[in-house]
CSV table of C-alpha atoms in Angstrom, one decimal:
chain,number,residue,atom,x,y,z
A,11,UNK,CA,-7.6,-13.1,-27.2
A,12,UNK,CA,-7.1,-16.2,-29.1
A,13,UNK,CA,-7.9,-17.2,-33.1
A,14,UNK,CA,-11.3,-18.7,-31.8
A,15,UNK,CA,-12.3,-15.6,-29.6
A,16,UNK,CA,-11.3,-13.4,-32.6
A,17,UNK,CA,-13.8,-15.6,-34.8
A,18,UNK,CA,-16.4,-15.3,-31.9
A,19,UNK,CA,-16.3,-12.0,-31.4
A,20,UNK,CA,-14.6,-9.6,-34.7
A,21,UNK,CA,-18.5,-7.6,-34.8
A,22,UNK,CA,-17.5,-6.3,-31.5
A,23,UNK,CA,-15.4,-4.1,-33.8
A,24,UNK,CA,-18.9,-3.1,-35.5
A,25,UNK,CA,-19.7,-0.7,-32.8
A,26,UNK,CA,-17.0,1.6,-32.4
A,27,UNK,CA,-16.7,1.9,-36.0
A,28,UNK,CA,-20.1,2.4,-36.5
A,29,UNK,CA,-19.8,5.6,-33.6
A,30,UNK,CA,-17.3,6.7,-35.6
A,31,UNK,CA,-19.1,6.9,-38.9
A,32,UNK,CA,-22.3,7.6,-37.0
A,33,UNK,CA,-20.7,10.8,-35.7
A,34,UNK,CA,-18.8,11.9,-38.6
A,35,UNK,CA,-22.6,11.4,-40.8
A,36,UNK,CA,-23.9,13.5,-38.0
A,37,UNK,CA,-21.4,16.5,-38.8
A,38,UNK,CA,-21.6,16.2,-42.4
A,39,UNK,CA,-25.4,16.9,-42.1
A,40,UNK,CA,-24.9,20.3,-41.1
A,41,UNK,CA,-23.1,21.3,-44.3
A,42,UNK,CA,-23.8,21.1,-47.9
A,43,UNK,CA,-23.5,16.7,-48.0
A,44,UNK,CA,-26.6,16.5,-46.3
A,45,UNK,CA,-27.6,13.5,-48.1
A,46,UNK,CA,-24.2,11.6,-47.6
A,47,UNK,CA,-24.1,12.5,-44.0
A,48,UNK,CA,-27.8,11.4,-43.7
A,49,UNK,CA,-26.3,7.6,-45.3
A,50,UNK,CA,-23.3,7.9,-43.4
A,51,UNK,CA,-25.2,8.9,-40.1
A,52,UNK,CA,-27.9,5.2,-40.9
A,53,UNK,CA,-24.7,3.3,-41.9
A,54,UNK,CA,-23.0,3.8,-38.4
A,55,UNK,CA,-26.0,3.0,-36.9
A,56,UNK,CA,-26.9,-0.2,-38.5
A,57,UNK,CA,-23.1,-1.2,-38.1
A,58,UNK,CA,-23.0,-0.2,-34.1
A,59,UNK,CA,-26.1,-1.7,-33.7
A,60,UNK,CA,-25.0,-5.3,-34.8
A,61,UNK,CA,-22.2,-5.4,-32.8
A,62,UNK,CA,-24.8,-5.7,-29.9
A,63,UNK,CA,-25.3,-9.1,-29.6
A,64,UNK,CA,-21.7,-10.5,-29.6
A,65,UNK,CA,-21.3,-7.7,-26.9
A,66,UNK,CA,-24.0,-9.7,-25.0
A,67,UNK,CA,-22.6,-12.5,-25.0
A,68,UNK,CA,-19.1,-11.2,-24.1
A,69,UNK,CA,-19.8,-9.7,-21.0
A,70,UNK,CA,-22.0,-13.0,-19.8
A,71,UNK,CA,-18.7,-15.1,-20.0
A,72,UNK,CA,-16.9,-13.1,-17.5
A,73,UNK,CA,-18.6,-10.5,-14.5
A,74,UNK,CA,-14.9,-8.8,-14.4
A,75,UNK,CA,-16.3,-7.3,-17.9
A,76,UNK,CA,-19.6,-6.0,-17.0
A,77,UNK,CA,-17.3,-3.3,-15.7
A,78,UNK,CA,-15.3,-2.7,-18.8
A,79,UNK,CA,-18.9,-2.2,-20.7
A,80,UNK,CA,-19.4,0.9,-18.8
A,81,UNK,CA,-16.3,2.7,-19.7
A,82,UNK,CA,-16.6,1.7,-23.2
A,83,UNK,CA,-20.2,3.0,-23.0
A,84,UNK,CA,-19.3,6.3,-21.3
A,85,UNK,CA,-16.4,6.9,-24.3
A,86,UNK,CA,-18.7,5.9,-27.1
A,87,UNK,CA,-21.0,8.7,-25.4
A,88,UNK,CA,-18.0,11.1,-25.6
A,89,UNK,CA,-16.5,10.5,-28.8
A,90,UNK,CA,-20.1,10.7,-30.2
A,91,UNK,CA,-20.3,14.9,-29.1
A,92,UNK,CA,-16.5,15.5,-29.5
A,93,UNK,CA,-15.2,13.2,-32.6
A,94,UNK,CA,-17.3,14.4,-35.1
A,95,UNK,CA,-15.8,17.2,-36.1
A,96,UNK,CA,-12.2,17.2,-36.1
A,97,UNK,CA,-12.9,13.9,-38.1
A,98,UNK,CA,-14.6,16.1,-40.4
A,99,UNK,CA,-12.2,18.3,-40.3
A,100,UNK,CA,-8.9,15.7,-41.0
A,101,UNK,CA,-11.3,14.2,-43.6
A,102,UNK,CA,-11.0,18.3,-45.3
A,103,UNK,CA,-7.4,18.6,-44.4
A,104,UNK,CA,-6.9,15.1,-46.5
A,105,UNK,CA,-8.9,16.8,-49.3
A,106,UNK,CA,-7.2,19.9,-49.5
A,107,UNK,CA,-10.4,22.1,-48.8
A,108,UNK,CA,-10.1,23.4,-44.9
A,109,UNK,CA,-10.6,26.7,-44.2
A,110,UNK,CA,-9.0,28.4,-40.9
A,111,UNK,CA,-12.7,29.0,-39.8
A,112,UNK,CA,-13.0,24.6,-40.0
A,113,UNK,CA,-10.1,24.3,-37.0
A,114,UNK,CA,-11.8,26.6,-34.7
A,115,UNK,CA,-14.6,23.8,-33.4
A,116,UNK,CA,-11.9,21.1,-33.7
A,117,UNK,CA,-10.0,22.8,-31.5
A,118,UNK,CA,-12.7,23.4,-29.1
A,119,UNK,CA,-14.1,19.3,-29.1
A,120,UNK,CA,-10.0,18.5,-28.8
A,121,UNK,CA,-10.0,20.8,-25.1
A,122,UNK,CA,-13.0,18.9,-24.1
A,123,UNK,CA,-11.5,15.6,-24.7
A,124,UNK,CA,-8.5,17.0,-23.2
A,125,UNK,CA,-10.0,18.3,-20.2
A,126,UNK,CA,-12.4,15.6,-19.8
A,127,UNK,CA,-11.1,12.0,-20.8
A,128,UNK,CA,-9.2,11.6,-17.6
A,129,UNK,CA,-12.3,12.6,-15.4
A,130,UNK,CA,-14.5,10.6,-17.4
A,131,UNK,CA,-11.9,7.5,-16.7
A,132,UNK,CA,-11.5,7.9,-13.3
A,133,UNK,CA,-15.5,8.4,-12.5
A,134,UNK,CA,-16.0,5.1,-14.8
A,135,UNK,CA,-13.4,3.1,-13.4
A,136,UNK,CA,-15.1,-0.3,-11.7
A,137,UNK,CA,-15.6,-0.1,-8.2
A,138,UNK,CA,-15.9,-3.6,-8.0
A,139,UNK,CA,-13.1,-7.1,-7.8
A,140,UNK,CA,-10.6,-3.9,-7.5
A,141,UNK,CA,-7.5,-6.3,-7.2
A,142,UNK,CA,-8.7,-8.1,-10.3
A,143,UNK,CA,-8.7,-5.3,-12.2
A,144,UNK,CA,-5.5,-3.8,-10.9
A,145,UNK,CA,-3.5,-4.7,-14.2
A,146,UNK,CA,-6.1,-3.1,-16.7
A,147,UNK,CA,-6.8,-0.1,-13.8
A,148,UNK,CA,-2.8,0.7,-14.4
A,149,UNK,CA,-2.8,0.4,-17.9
A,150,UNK,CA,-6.4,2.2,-18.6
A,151,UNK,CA,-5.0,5.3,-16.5
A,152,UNK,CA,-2.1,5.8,-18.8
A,153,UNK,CA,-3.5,5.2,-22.2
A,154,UNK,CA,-6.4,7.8,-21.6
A,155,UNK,CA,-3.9,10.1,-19.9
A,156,UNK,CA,-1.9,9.8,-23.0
A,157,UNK,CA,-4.5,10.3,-24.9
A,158,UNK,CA,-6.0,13.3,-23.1
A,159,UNK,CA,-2.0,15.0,-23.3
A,160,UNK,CA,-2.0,14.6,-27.5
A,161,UNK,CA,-5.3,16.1,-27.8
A,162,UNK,CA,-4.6,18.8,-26.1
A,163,UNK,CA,-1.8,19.4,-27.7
A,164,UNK,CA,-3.2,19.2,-31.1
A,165,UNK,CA,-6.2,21.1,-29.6
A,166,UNK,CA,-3.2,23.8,-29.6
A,167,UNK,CA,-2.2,23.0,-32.9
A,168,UNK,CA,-5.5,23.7,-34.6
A,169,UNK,CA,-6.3,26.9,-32.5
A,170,UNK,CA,-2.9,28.2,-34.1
A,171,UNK,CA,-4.3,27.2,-37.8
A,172,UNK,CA,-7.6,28.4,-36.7
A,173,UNK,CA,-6.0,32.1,-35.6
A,174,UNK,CA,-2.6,32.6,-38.0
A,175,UNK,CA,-3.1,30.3,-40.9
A,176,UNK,CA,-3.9,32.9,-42.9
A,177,UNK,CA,-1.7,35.7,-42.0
A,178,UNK,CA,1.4,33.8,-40.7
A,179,UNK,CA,1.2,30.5,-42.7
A,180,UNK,CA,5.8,29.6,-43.0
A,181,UNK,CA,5.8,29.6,-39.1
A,182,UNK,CA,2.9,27.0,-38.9
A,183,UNK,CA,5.6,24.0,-40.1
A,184,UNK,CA,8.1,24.6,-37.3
A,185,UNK,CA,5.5,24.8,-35.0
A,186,UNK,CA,4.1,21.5,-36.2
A,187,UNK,CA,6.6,19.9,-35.3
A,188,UNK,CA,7.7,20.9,-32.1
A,189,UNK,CA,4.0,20.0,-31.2
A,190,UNK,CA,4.5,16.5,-32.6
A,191,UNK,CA,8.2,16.2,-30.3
A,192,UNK,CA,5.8,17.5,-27.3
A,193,UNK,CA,3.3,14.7,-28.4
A,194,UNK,CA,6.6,12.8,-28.0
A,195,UNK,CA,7.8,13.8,-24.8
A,196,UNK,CA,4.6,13.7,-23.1
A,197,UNK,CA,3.6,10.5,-24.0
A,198,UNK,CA,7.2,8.8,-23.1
A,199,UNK,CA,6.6,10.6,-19.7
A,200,UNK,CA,3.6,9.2,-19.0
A,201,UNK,CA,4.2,5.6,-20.2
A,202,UNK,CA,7.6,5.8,-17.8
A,203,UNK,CA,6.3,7.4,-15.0
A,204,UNK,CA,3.7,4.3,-14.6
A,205,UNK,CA,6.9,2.0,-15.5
A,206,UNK,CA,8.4,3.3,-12.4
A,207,UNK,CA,5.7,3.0,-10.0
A,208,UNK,CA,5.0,-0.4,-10.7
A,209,UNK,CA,8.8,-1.0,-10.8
A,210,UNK,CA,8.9,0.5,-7.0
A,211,UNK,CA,5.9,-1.0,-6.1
A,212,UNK,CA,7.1,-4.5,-7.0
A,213,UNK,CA,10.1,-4.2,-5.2
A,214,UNK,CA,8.3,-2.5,-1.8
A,215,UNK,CA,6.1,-5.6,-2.4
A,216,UNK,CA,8.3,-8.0,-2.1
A,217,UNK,CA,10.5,-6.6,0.5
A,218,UNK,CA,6.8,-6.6,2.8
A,219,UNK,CA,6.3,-10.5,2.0
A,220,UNK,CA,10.2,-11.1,3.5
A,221,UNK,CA,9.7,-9.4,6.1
A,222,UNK,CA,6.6,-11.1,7.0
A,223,UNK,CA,8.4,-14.9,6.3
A,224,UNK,CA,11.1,-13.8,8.8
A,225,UNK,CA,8.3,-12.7,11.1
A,226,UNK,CA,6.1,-16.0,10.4
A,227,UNK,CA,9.6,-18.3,11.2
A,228,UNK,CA,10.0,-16.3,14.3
A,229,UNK,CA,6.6,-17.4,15.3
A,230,UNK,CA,7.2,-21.0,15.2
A,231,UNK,CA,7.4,-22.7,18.6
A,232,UNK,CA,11.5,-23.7,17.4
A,233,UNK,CA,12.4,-20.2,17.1
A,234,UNK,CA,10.2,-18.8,20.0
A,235,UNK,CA,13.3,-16.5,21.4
A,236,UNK,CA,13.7,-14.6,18.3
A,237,UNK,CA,13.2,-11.0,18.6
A,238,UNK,CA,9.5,-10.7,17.6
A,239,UNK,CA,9.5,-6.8,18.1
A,240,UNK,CA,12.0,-6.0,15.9
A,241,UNK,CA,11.1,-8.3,13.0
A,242,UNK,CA,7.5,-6.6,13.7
A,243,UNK,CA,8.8,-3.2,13.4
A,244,UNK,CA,10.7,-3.8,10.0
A,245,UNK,CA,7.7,-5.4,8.8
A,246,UNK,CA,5.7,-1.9,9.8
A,247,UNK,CA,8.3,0.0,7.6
A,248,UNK,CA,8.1,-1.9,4.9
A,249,UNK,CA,4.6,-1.4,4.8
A,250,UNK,CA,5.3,2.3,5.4
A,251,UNK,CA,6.7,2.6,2.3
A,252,UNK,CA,4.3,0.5,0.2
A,253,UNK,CA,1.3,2.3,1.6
A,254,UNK,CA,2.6,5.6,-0.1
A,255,UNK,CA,3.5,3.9,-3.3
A,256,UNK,CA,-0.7,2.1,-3.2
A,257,UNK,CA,-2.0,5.9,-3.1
A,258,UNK,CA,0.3,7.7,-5.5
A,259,UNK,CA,-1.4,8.8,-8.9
A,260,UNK,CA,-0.3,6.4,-11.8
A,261,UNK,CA,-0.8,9.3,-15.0
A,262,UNK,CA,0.4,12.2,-13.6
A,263,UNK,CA,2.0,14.0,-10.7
A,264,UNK,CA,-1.2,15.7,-9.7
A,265,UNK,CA,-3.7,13.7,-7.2
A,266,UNK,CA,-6.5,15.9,-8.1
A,267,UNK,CA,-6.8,14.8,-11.7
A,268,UNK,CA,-4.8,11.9,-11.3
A,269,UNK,CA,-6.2,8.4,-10.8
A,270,UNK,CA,-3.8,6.6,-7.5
A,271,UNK,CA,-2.9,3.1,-8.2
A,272,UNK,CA,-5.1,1.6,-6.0
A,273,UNK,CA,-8.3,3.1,-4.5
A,274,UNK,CA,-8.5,4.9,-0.9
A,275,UNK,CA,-10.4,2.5,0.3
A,276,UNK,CA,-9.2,-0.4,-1.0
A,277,UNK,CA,-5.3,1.0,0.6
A,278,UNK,CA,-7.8,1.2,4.1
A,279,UNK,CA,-8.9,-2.0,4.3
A,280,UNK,CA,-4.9,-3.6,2.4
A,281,UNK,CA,-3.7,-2.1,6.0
A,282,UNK,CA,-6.0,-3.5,8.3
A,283,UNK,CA,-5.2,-6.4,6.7
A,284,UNK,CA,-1.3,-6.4,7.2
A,285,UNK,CA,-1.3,-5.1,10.2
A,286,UNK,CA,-3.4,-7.3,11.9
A,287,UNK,CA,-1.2,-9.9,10.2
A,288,UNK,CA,1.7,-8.2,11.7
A,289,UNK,CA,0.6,-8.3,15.2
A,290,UNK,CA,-0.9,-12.0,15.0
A,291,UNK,CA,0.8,-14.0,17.7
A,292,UNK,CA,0.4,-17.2,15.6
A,293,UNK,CA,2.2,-18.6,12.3
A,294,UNK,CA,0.1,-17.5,9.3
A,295,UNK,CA,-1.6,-14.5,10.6
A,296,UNK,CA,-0.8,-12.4,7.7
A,297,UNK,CA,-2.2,-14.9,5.0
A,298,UNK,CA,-5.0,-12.7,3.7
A,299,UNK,CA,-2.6,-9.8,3.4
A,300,UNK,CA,-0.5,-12.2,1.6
A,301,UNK,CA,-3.0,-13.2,-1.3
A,302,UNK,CA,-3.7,-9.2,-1.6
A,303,UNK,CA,0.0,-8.2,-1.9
A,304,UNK,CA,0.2,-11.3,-4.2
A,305,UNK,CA,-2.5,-10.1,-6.4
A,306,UNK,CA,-1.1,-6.7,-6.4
A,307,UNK,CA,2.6,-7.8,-7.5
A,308,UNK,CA,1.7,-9.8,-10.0
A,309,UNK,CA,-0.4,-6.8,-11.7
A,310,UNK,CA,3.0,-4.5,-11.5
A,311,UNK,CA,5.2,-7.4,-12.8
A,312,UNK,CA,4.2,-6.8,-16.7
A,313,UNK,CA,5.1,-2.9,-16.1
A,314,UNK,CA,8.4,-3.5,-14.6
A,315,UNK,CA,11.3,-1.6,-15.9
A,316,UNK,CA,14.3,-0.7,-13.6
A,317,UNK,CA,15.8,2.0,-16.2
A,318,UNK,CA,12.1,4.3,-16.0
């Protein structure tokens, strides 16, 4: 975003601040700051509120961000049941005055956001101008798996203050920080693992679009005595091998919780695409496939890394 649309649109930043506060008021008015949390709980209103009308006019300037809207929606709904409390909770850590009893229900909204964010994500993501969005789908998969993987793992961290805080408090250190070195790990796995699909799928990409120039020159009416078959057939294998790398899950290994690069569907209709463009018997035939693949390598080219 540039210096003017910075300018234009900083209240935007109004309303997830305000959920924040909002949600952290709402906690506090269950314990003895009533009265602050009631402020606290108005305050985050009145602040989420006015970040409204900037949002208004954000999504009028582009339809590609209607889209966007919902997920932020469908987070601010989530972070508004599961934030609250383990905010409260760092807020008492800061302080000094947790109690072991005070990690229990941060441990519990940590699971949910662990168990939930990358369902939430992938039932949220746009169905709509899929190619379009292919760049943000990639990078939206990872950041919420990421996510997900470091609050689960501090999920673990305060179930272990919640249980032996009290009774086994030297070990807690050590343990803190092999939880922050799995926070670590995890979160360089993920961010490579989507390196390295893109990085194949790039490269699968572009051997396709050869294969169909060599198969598009041996079209022309100069070169009618080239071996048409055989330039087909590479073309097929090339599109073997990108077909798997459209449907394999960008955040993690597992396809049932994992969101694929590219949407079932959309890989259905990508194939009826190419191959009718492979078995055109005129020059050009595969020039709707073309603009897809395009689209589709230009999204992996700013996640390329060939040492993933």
């Amino acid at each position: 975003m540039t210096a003017h649309g910075v300018r234009a649109y900083w209240r935007l930043a109004c309303i997830p601040i305000g959920i924040l506060i909002n949600a952290y008021g709402n906690n506090l008015t269950d314990g003895d700051d009533r009265t602050l949390g009631l402020v606290l709980f108005l305050v985050g209103g009145v602040l989420a509120i006015s970040g409204m009308t900037p949002l208004k006019r954000f999504l009028e300037e582009n339809p590609l961000r209607d889209g966007l809207f919902k997920i932020v929606v469908a987070l601010s709904g989530m972070a508004l049941f599961t934030l609250g409390t383990p905010i409260a909770v760092a807020v008492k850590v800061a302080k000094g005055t947790a109690q072991p009893i005070d990690f229990s229900p941060a441990a519990m909204s940590l699971m949910l956001i662990y168990l939930g964010l990358p369902f939430v994500m992938r039932w949220m993501e746009p169905k709509d101008f899929l190619l379009q969005r292919l760049a943000g789908r990639v990078r939206r998969a990872a950041i919420s798996r990421t996510i997900a993987n470091a609050a689960g793992i501090l999920a673990i961290a305060a179930f272990l203050n919640a249980r032996f805080s009290a009774t086994y408090p030297a070990p807690l250190l050590s343990i803190a920080l092999t939880l922050l070195v799995a926070m670590a790990v995890v979160t360089h796995k993920t961010s490579a693992r989507t390196r390295k699909l893109c990085t194949q799928i790039h490269t699968d990409v572009q051997s396709l679009l050869r294969d169909l120039d060599t198969l598009n020159l041996a079209r022309s009416p100069r070169r009618a005595d080239d071996k048409q078959a055989d330039k087909q057939m590479a073309a097929r294998r090339s599109w073997d091998a990108l077909k798997r790398d459209l449907s394999t899950t960008v955040d993690t290994g597992y396809r049932s919780i994992g969101l694929p690069f590219l949407a079932d569907e959309v890989v259905a209709e990508l194939d009826r695409n190419v191959l009718a463009g492979i078995d055109a018997d005129y020059p050009g035939g595969a020039a709707r496939a073309r603009a897809d693949l395009q689209a589709i390598q230009d999204a992996c080219a700013r996640h390329i890394d060939v040492l993933a």
